[in-house]
PDB file of C-alpha atoms in Angstrom:
ATOM      1  CA  GLU A   1     -10.214 -36.577 132.262  1.00 48.00           C
ATOM      2  CA  THR A   2     -10.029 -37.461 128.839  1.00 63.00           C
ATOM      3  CA  GLY A   3     -10.637 -39.604 125.936  1.00 93.00           C
ATOM      4  CA  VAL A   4     -13.731 -41.987 126.139  1.00 96.00           C
ATOM      5  CA  THR A   5     -15.152 -43.540 129.228  1.00 96.00           C
ATOM      6  CA  GLN A   6     -17.344 -46.157 129.561  1.00 97.00           C
ATOM      7  CA  THR A   7     -19.367 -47.240 132.359  1.00 97.00           C
ATOM      8  CA  PRO A   8     -19.973 -49.689 134.423  1.00 97.00           C
ATOM      9  CA  ARG A   9     -16.671 -51.304 133.266  1.00 96.00           C
ATOM     10  CA  HIS A  10     -18.288 -54.647 134.284  1.00 97.00           C
ATOM     11  CA  LEU A  11     -22.512 -55.552 134.533  1.00 96.00           C
ATOM     12  CA  VAL A  12     -23.423 -59.557 135.503  1.00 96.00           C
ATOM     13  CA  MET A  13     -27.875 -59.045 134.836  1.00 93.00           C
ATOM     14  CA  GLY A  14     -30.170 -61.889 134.576  1.00 90.00           C
ATOM     15  CA  MET A  15     -32.735 -61.745 131.263  1.00 88.00           C
ATOM     16  CA  THR A  16     -35.481 -59.983 133.389  1.00 88.00           C
ATOM     17  CA  ASN A  17     -33.207 -57.052 134.282  1.00 89.00           C
ATOM     18  CA  LYS A  18     -32.951 -53.082 132.643  1.00 94.00           C
ATOM     19  CA  LYS A  19     -29.825 -51.477 132.947  1.00 95.00           C
ATOM     20  CA  SER A  20     -27.844 -49.135 130.618  1.00 97.00           C
ATOM     21  CA  LEU A  21     -24.234 -49.007 129.533  1.00 98.00           C
ATOM     22  CA  LYS A  22     -22.696 -45.309 129.544  1.00 98.00           C
ATOM     23  CA  CYS A  23     -20.480 -43.963 126.742  1.00 98.00           C
ATOM     24  CA  GLU A  24     -18.235 -40.621 127.640  1.00 97.00           C
ATOM     25  CA  GLN A  25     -16.059 -38.659 124.925  1.00 97.00           C
ATOM     26  CA  HIS A  26     -14.228 -35.412 125.707  1.00 94.00           C
ATOM     27  CA  LEU A  27     -12.695 -34.943 122.125  1.00 96.00           C
ATOM     28  CA  GLY A  28     -15.695 -32.737 120.654  1.00 95.00           C
ATOM     29  CA  HIS A  29     -16.087 -35.364 118.401  1.00 96.00           C
ATOM     30  CA  ASN A  30     -19.485 -35.020 116.243  1.00 95.00           C
ATOM     31  CA  ALA A  31     -19.883 -38.718 115.651  1.00 95.00           C
ATOM     32  CA  MET A  32     -20.422 -41.904 118.583  1.00 96.00           C
ATOM     33  CA  TYR A  33     -20.724 -45.431 117.623  1.00 95.00           C
ATOM     34  CA  TRP A  34     -21.668 -48.805 119.844  1.00 96.00           C
ATOM     35  CA  TYR A  35     -19.455 -51.849 118.724  1.00 96.00           C
ATOM     36  CA  LYS A  36     -19.944 -55.414 119.590  1.00 96.00           C
ATOM     37  CA  GLN A  37     -17.444 -58.158 121.097  1.00 95.00           C
ATOM     38  CA  SER A  38     -17.931 -61.047 121.071  1.00 94.00           C
ATOM     39  CA  ALA A  39     -15.306 -64.554 121.641  1.00 87.00           C
ATOM     40  CA  LYS A  40     -14.147 -65.628 118.255  1.00 77.00           C
ATOM     41  CA  LYS A  41     -16.434 -63.371 115.885  1.00 86.00           C
ATOM     42  CA  PRO A  42     -15.498 -60.185 113.992  1.00 89.00           C
ATOM     43  CA  LEU A  43     -16.607 -56.683 115.909  1.00 92.00           C
ATOM     44  CA  GLU A  44     -20.324 -56.019 115.360  1.00 92.00           C
ATOM     45  CA  LEU A  45     -21.123 -52.902 114.437  1.00 92.00           C
ATOM     46  CA  MET A  46     -23.772 -52.042 116.219  1.00 94.00           C
ATOM     47  CA  PHE A  47     -25.408 -48.366 116.169  1.00 93.00           C
ATOM     48  CA  VAL A  48     -23.706 -44.750 115.049  1.00 92.00           C
ATOM     49  CA  TYR A  49     -25.254 -41.588 115.685  1.00 93.00           C
ATOM     50  CA  SER A  50     -23.383 -38.105 113.880  1.00 90.00           C
ATOM     51  CA  LEU A  51     -24.439 -35.290 115.658  1.00 86.00           C
ATOM     52  CA  GLU A  52     -26.677 -37.104 118.194  1.00 82.00           C
ATOM     53  CA  GLU A  53     -28.520 -38.374 115.155  1.00 84.00           C
ATOM     54  CA  ARG A  54     -29.255 -42.111 114.226  1.00 84.00           C
ATOM     55  CA  VAL A  55     -27.503 -42.819 111.439  1.00 81.00           C
ATOM     56  CA  GLU A  56     -26.804 -46.630 111.150  1.00 77.00           C
ATOM     57  CA  ASN A  57     -28.569 -49.415 112.802  1.00 77.00           C
ATOM     58  CA  ASN A  58     -27.356 -52.483 111.787  1.00 78.00           C
ATOM     59  CA  SER A  59     -30.366 -54.889 112.349  1.00 84.00           C
ATOM     60  CA  VAL A  60     -29.798 -54.735 115.946  1.00 91.00           C
ATOM     61  CA  PRO A  61     -32.232 -55.929 118.302  1.00 93.00           C
ATOM     62  CA  SER A  62     -34.826 -54.184 120.211  1.00 92.00           C
ATOM     63  CA  ARG A  63     -33.812 -55.397 123.486  1.00 95.00           C
ATOM     64  CA  PHE A  64     -31.274 -53.134 122.781  1.00 96.00           C
ATOM     65  CA  SER A  65     -32.214 -49.703 122.880  1.00 95.00           C
ATOM     66  CA  PRO A  66     -29.320 -46.572 122.301  1.00 95.00           C
ATOM     67  CA  GLU A  67     -29.719 -43.216 123.029  1.00 95.00           C
ATOM     68  CA  CYS A  68     -27.454 -39.638 121.979  1.00 95.00           C
ATOM     69  CA  PRO A  69     -29.171 -36.674 124.434  1.00 94.00           C
ATOM     70  CA  ASN A  70     -26.171 -34.855 123.355  1.00 93.00           C
ATOM     71  CA  SER A  71     -22.855 -35.054 121.239  1.00 91.00           C
ATOM     72  CA  SER A  72     -20.506 -35.900 124.215  1.00 95.00           C
ATOM     73  CA  HIS A  73     -22.658 -38.740 125.426  1.00 97.00           C
ATOM     74  CA  LEU A  74     -23.964 -42.598 124.468  1.00 97.00           C
ATOM     75  CA  PHE A  75     -26.028 -44.485 126.143  1.00 97.00           C
ATOM     76  CA  LEU A  76     -27.299 -48.523 125.459  1.00 97.00           C
ATOM     77  CA  HIS A  77     -30.364 -49.223 127.095  1.00 97.00           C
ATOM     78  CA  LEU A  78     -31.059 -52.964 127.975  1.00 96.00           C
ATOM     79  CA  HIS A  79     -33.952 -54.861 128.401  1.00 94.00           C
ATOM     80  CA  THR A  80     -35.017 -59.171 128.974  1.00 93.00           C
ATOM     81  CA  LEU A  81     -31.394 -59.837 126.841  1.00 94.00           C
ATOM     82  CA  GLN A  82     -30.351 -62.841 126.577  1.00 94.00           C
ATOM     83  CA  PRO A  83     -26.775 -65.159 127.192  1.00 94.00           C
ATOM     84  CA  GLU A  84     -25.984 -64.865 123.720  1.00 94.00           C
ATOM     85  CA  ASP A  85     -25.598 -60.969 124.355  1.00 95.00           C
ATOM     86  CA  SER A  86     -22.971 -61.186 126.580  1.00 96.00           C
ATOM     87  CA  ALA A  87     -20.088 -59.845 125.208  1.00 96.00           C
ATOM     88  CA  LEU A  88     -17.619 -56.825 125.566  1.00 96.00           C
ATOM     89  CA  TYR A  89     -19.501 -53.690 124.321  1.00 97.00           C
ATOM     90  CA  LEU A  90     -16.904 -50.922 123.332  1.00 97.00           C
ATOM     91  CA  CYS A  91     -17.832 -47.225 122.015  1.00 97.00           C
ATOM     92  CA  ALA A  92     -16.018 -45.260 120.166  1.00 96.00           C
ATOM     93  CA  SER A  93     -16.266 -41.454 118.373  1.00 96.00           C
ATOM     94  CA  SER A  94     -14.527 -39.377 115.797  1.00 95.00           C
ATOM     95  CA  PRO A  95     -14.568 -36.026 114.861  1.00 95.00           C
ATOM     96  CA  THR A  96     -17.203 -36.563 111.908  1.00 92.00           C
ATOM     97  CA  ARG A  97     -18.848 -39.379 110.500  1.00 89.00           C
ATOM     98  CA  ASP A  98     -16.450 -40.054 107.516  1.00 88.00           C
ATOM     99  CA  VAL A  99     -15.385 -43.451 107.363  1.00 84.00           C
ATOM    100  CA  GLN A 100     -12.013 -42.000 106.777  1.00 86.00           C
ATOM    101  CA  GLU A 101     -12.113 -40.623 110.583  1.00 90.00           C
ATOM    102  CA  THR A 102      -9.793 -42.402 113.113  1.00 92.00           C
ATOM    103  CA  GLN A 103     -12.162 -43.636 115.433  1.00 94.00           C
ATOM    104  CA  TYR A 104     -11.125 -43.760 119.311  1.00 96.00           C
ATOM    105  CA  PHE A 105     -12.227 -46.899 121.885  1.00 96.00           C
ATOM    106  CA  GLY A 106     -13.313 -46.555 125.334  1.00 96.00           C
ATOM    107  CA  PRO A 107     -12.402 -49.629 127.535  1.00 95.00           C
ATOM    108  CA  GLY A 108     -15.662 -51.340 127.037  1.00 96.00           C
ATOM    109  CA  THR A 109     -18.084 -53.032 129.170  1.00 97.00           C
ATOM    110  CA  ARG A 110     -17.921 -56.498 129.535  1.00 96.00           C
ATOM    111  CA  LEU A 111     -21.488 -58.035 129.954  1.00 97.00           C
ATOM    112  CA  LEU A 112     -22.618 -61.177 131.513  1.00 96.00           C
ATOM    113  CA  VAL A 113     -26.195 -62.142 131.175  1.00 95.00           C
ATOM    114  CA  LEU A 114     -27.143 -64.710 133.506  1.00 93.00           C
TER     115      LEU A 114
ATOM    116  CA  ALA B   1     -19.857 -57.978  99.749  1.00 65.00           C
ATOM    117  CA  GLN B   2     -16.863 -56.264 101.194  1.00 72.00           C
ATOM    118  CA  SER B   3     -15.239 -58.971 103.888  1.00 85.00           C
ATOM    119  CA  VAL B   4     -11.261 -58.344 105.035  1.00 92.00           C
ATOM    120  CA  THR B   5      -9.550 -61.827 106.774  1.00 95.00           C
ATOM    121  CA  GLN B   6      -6.509 -62.512 109.275  1.00 96.00           C
ATOM    122  CA  PRO B   7      -5.750 -66.269 108.137  1.00 96.00           C
ATOM    123  CA  ASP B   8      -3.553 -66.135 111.978  1.00 96.00           C
ATOM    124  CA  ILE B   9      -5.663 -66.254 114.647  1.00 95.00           C
ATOM    125  CA  HIS B  10      -2.900 -67.074 116.984  1.00 97.00           C
ATOM    126  CA  ILE B  11       1.251 -66.278 116.536  1.00 97.00           C
ATOM    127  CA  THR B  12       4.062 -66.545 118.906  1.00 97.00           C
ATOM    128  CA  VAL B  13       7.331 -64.653 118.240  1.00 97.00           C
ATOM    129  CA  SER B  14      10.423 -63.904 120.739  1.00 97.00           C
ATOM    130  CA  GLU B  15      11.185 -60.870 122.339  1.00 97.00           C
ATOM    131  CA  GLY B  16      13.049 -58.853 119.812  1.00 97.00           C
ATOM    132  CA  ALA B  17      12.219 -61.231 116.397  1.00 98.00           C
ATOM    133  CA  SER B  18      10.910 -59.213 113.138  1.00 98.00           C
ATOM    134  CA  LEU B  19       6.641 -59.665 112.410  1.00 97.00           C
ATOM    135  CA  GLU B  20       4.451 -59.949 109.533  1.00 98.00           C
ATOM    136  CA  LEU B  21       0.630 -60.633 110.138  1.00 98.00           C
ATOM    137  CA  ARG B  22      -1.270 -61.223 107.046  1.00 98.00           C
ATOM    138  CA  CYS B  23      -4.698 -59.272 105.974  1.00 97.00           C
ATOM    139  CA  ASN B  24      -6.644 -59.319 103.073  1.00 96.00           C
ATOM    140  CA  TYR B  25      -9.798 -57.868 102.086  1.00 92.00           C
ATOM    141  CA  SER B  26     -12.094 -58.201  98.950  1.00 88.00           C
ATOM    142  CA  TYR B  27     -12.979 -55.202  97.249  1.00 72.00           C
ATOM    143  CA  GLY B  28     -13.820 -53.922  93.779  1.00 64.00           C
ATOM    144  CA  ALA B  29     -12.536 -50.604  94.574  1.00 70.00           C
ATOM    145  CA  THR B  30      -9.118 -49.082  96.232  1.00 73.00           C
ATOM    146  CA  PRO B  31     -10.702 -49.632  99.782  1.00 86.00           C
ATOM    147  CA  TYR B  32      -9.359 -47.319 103.543  1.00 90.00           C
ATOM    148  CA  LEU B  33      -7.309 -50.280 105.101  1.00 93.00           C
ATOM    149  CA  PHE B  34      -6.639 -50.156 108.965  1.00 95.00           C
ATOM    150  CA  TRP B  35      -4.737 -51.647 111.504  1.00 97.00           C
ATOM    151  CA  TYR B  36      -6.283 -51.480 114.793  1.00 97.00           C
ATOM    152  CA  VAL B  37      -4.474 -53.162 118.306  1.00 97.00           C
ATOM    153  CA  GLN B  38      -6.438 -53.910 121.393  1.00 96.00           C
ATOM    154  CA  SER B  39      -4.031 -54.439 124.791  1.00 94.00           C
ATOM    155  CA  PRO B  40      -5.753 -56.243 127.209  1.00 89.00           C
ATOM    156  CA  GLY B  41      -8.660 -54.822 129.326  1.00 85.00           C
ATOM    157  CA  GLN B  42      -8.152 -51.655 126.826  1.00 88.00           C
ATOM    158  CA  GLY B  43     -10.308 -50.217 123.741  1.00 90.00           C
ATOM    159  CA  LEU B  44      -9.001 -50.325 119.944  1.00 94.00           C
ATOM    160  CA  GLN B  45      -6.707 -47.820 118.942  1.00 96.00           C
ATOM    161  CA  LEU B  46      -5.738 -47.607 115.605  1.00 96.00           C
ATOM    162  CA  LEU B  47      -1.692 -48.161 114.670  1.00 97.00           C
ATOM    163  CA  LEU B  48      -1.763 -46.892 111.122  1.00 97.00           C
ATOM    164  CA  LYS B  49      -3.879 -46.492 107.516  1.00 95.00           C
ATOM    165  CA  TYR B  50      -4.305 -46.049 103.835  1.00 93.00           C
ATOM    166  CA  PHE B  51      -5.913 -43.944 101.755  1.00 88.00           C
ATOM    167  CA  SER B  52      -3.276 -43.489  99.124  1.00 85.00           C
ATOM    168  CA  GLY B  53      -0.611 -42.480  97.510  1.00 87.00           C
ATOM    169  CA  ASP B  54       2.755 -44.290  98.921  1.00 89.00           C
ATOM    170  CA  THR B  55       1.763 -47.793  99.806  1.00 92.00           C
ATOM    171  CA  LEU B  56       3.424 -48.499 102.585  1.00 96.00           C
ATOM    172  CA  VAL B  57       2.568 -47.076 105.484  1.00 96.00           C
ATOM    173  CA  GLN B  58       3.690 -45.588 108.859  1.00 97.00           C
ATOM    174  CA  GLY B  59       2.130 -46.180 111.934  1.00 97.00           C
ATOM    175  CA  ILE B  60       2.656 -45.305 115.903  1.00 96.00           C
ATOM    176  CA  LYS B  61       4.805 -47.366 118.243  1.00 95.00           C
ATOM    177  CA  GLY B  62       7.356 -47.887 114.982  1.00 97.00           C
ATOM    178  CA  PHE B  63       5.084 -50.480 113.014  1.00 98.00           C
ATOM    179  CA  GLU B  64       4.426 -50.651 108.514  1.00 98.00           C
ATOM    180  CA  ALA B  65       1.754 -51.398 107.177  1.00 98.00           C
ATOM    181  CA  GLU B  66       1.825 -51.940 102.809  1.00 97.00           C
ATOM    182  CA  PHE B  67      -0.577 -52.569 100.569  1.00 94.00           C
ATOM    183  CA  LYS B  68      -0.425 -54.672  97.769  1.00 94.00           C
ATOM    184  CA  ARG B  69      -3.396 -54.197  95.183  1.00 91.00           C
ATOM    185  CA  SER B  70      -2.614 -57.080  93.480  1.00 91.00           C
ATOM    186  CA  GLN B  71      -2.536 -59.286  96.175  1.00 93.00           C
ATOM    187  CA  SER B  72      -5.453 -57.350  97.822  1.00 92.00           C
ATOM    188  CA  SER B  73      -3.574 -57.454 100.914  1.00 95.00           C
ATOM    189  CA  PHE B  74      -2.546 -55.120 103.274  1.00 96.00           C
ATOM    190  CA  ASN B  75       0.132 -56.979 106.216  1.00 98.00           C
ATOM    191  CA  LEU B  76       1.388 -54.968 109.136  1.00 98.00           C
ATOM    192  CA  ARG B  77       4.996 -55.051 110.052  1.00 98.00           C
ATOM    193  CA  LYS B  78       7.402 -54.518 112.827  1.00 98.00           C
ATOM    194  CA  PRO B  79      10.774 -55.410 112.374  1.00 97.00           C
ATOM    195  CA  SER B  80      12.200 -56.042 116.172  1.00 98.00           C
ATOM    196  CA  VAL B  81       9.118 -56.989 118.017  1.00 98.00           C
ATOM    197  CA  HIS B  82       8.938 -55.643 122.483  1.00 97.00           C
ATOM    198  CA  TRP B  83       6.698 -57.553 124.980  1.00 96.00           C
ATOM    199  CA  SER B  84       4.616 -54.699 125.334  1.00 95.00           C
ATOM    200  CA  ASP B  85       3.396 -55.886 121.466  1.00 97.00           C
ATOM    201  CA  ALA B  86       2.121 -58.231 122.867  1.00 97.00           C
ATOM    202  CA  ALA B  87      -2.207 -57.577 121.825  1.00 97.00           C
ATOM    203  CA  GLU B  88      -4.534 -58.391 120.091  1.00 97.00           C
ATOM    204  CA  TYR B  89      -4.907 -56.759 116.382  1.00 98.00           C
ATOM    205  CA  PHE B  90      -7.412 -55.774 113.267  1.00 97.00           C
ATOM    206  CA  CYS B  91      -6.997 -54.638 110.387  1.00 97.00           C
ATOM    207  CA  ALA B  92     -10.597 -53.077 109.391  1.00 95.00           C
ATOM    208  CA  VAL B  93     -11.970 -52.078 105.896  1.00 91.00           C
ATOM    209  CA  ASP B  94     -14.372 -49.533 105.145  1.00 85.00           C
ATOM    210  CA  THR B  95     -17.527 -51.000 103.394  1.00 77.00           C
ATOM    211  CA  VAL B  96     -21.542 -50.359 102.918  1.00 73.00           C
ATOM    212  CA  SER B  97     -23.723 -51.072 104.733  1.00 68.00           C
ATOM    213  CA  GLY B  98     -27.332 -52.124 103.855  1.00 65.00           C
ATOM    214  CA  ALA B  99     -28.766 -48.565 103.882  1.00 65.00           C
ATOM    215  CA  GLY B 100     -25.701 -47.450 101.338  1.00 67.00           C
ATOM    216  CA  SER B 101     -23.423 -45.931 104.282  1.00 71.00           C
ATOM    217  CA  TYR B 102     -20.086 -46.279 104.747  1.00 75.00           C
ATOM    218  CA  GLN B 103     -18.605 -48.641 107.590  1.00 82.00           C
ATOM    219  CA  LEU B 104     -15.773 -50.294 108.517  1.00 87.00           C
ATOM    220  CA  THR B 105     -15.796 -53.658 108.882  1.00 90.00           C
ATOM    221  CA  PHE B 106     -13.422 -56.282 111.091  1.00 93.00           C
ATOM    222  CA  GLY B 107     -11.183 -58.664 111.009  1.00 95.00           C
ATOM    223  CA  LYS B 108     -11.874 -61.196 113.361  1.00 95.00           C
ATOM    224  CA  GLY B 109      -8.590 -60.537 114.929  1.00 96.00           C
ATOM    225  CA  THR B 110      -4.812 -62.080 115.261  1.00 97.00           C
ATOM    226  CA  LYS B 111      -3.592 -62.160 118.887  1.00 97.00           C
ATOM    227  CA  LEU B 112       0.226 -61.988 119.137  1.00 98.00           C
ATOM    228  CA  SER B 113       2.125 -64.029 122.102  1.00 97.00           C
ATOM    229  CA  VAL B 114       6.148 -62.621 122.856  1.00 97.00           C
ATOM    230  CA  ILE B 115       8.097 -64.695 124.375  1.00 96.00           C
ATOM    231  CA  PRO B 116      10.541 -62.451 126.466  1.00 91.00           C
TER     232      PRO B 116
END
């Protein structure tokens, strides 16, 4: 298996649930990203990890909690979400954190919060 | 603050016709500019990028883009569109975050429909 994979592809959860999104990259990259893609809004960068260290947190609410146990895996833990959090969550990776690097995206997890 | 604008939300072209997708940015210095494409149900894929040098950049799938500093534009072009080009296209520019690091800022995207 190659590239960037994300599981699950679709997720429906209630506002009181706790769930986790998983991202895995098989490219040997050192940087990983979480983006939120909502309808009619630009892609929003949420978190950036470089060599397993969080280097960017773009004012994301604490109900989203990222985890990067190693350079190949990235998680997004979700708890007490709101309906407005419904969106496509995209994971990406790049060789380094350098902004010039090409980012490789996974297919995303489509999240619906009821 | 740096920003990127894609004026066209949705464009429809006939297969075989030429295509130009517009992108404008606001940035003081020479920006790093990118075009990504997102096919239905897929993540984003890089088409091309510009950092410096030749202002006409060639990308994958027959796409090209031209950086025009005087117009603050980085428009994407393709001479003959194929049905498989139907997708959403995102322009992006490097920007400085509140924490002082560089990150990509994306436009809202242009959805391309292709008529057979």
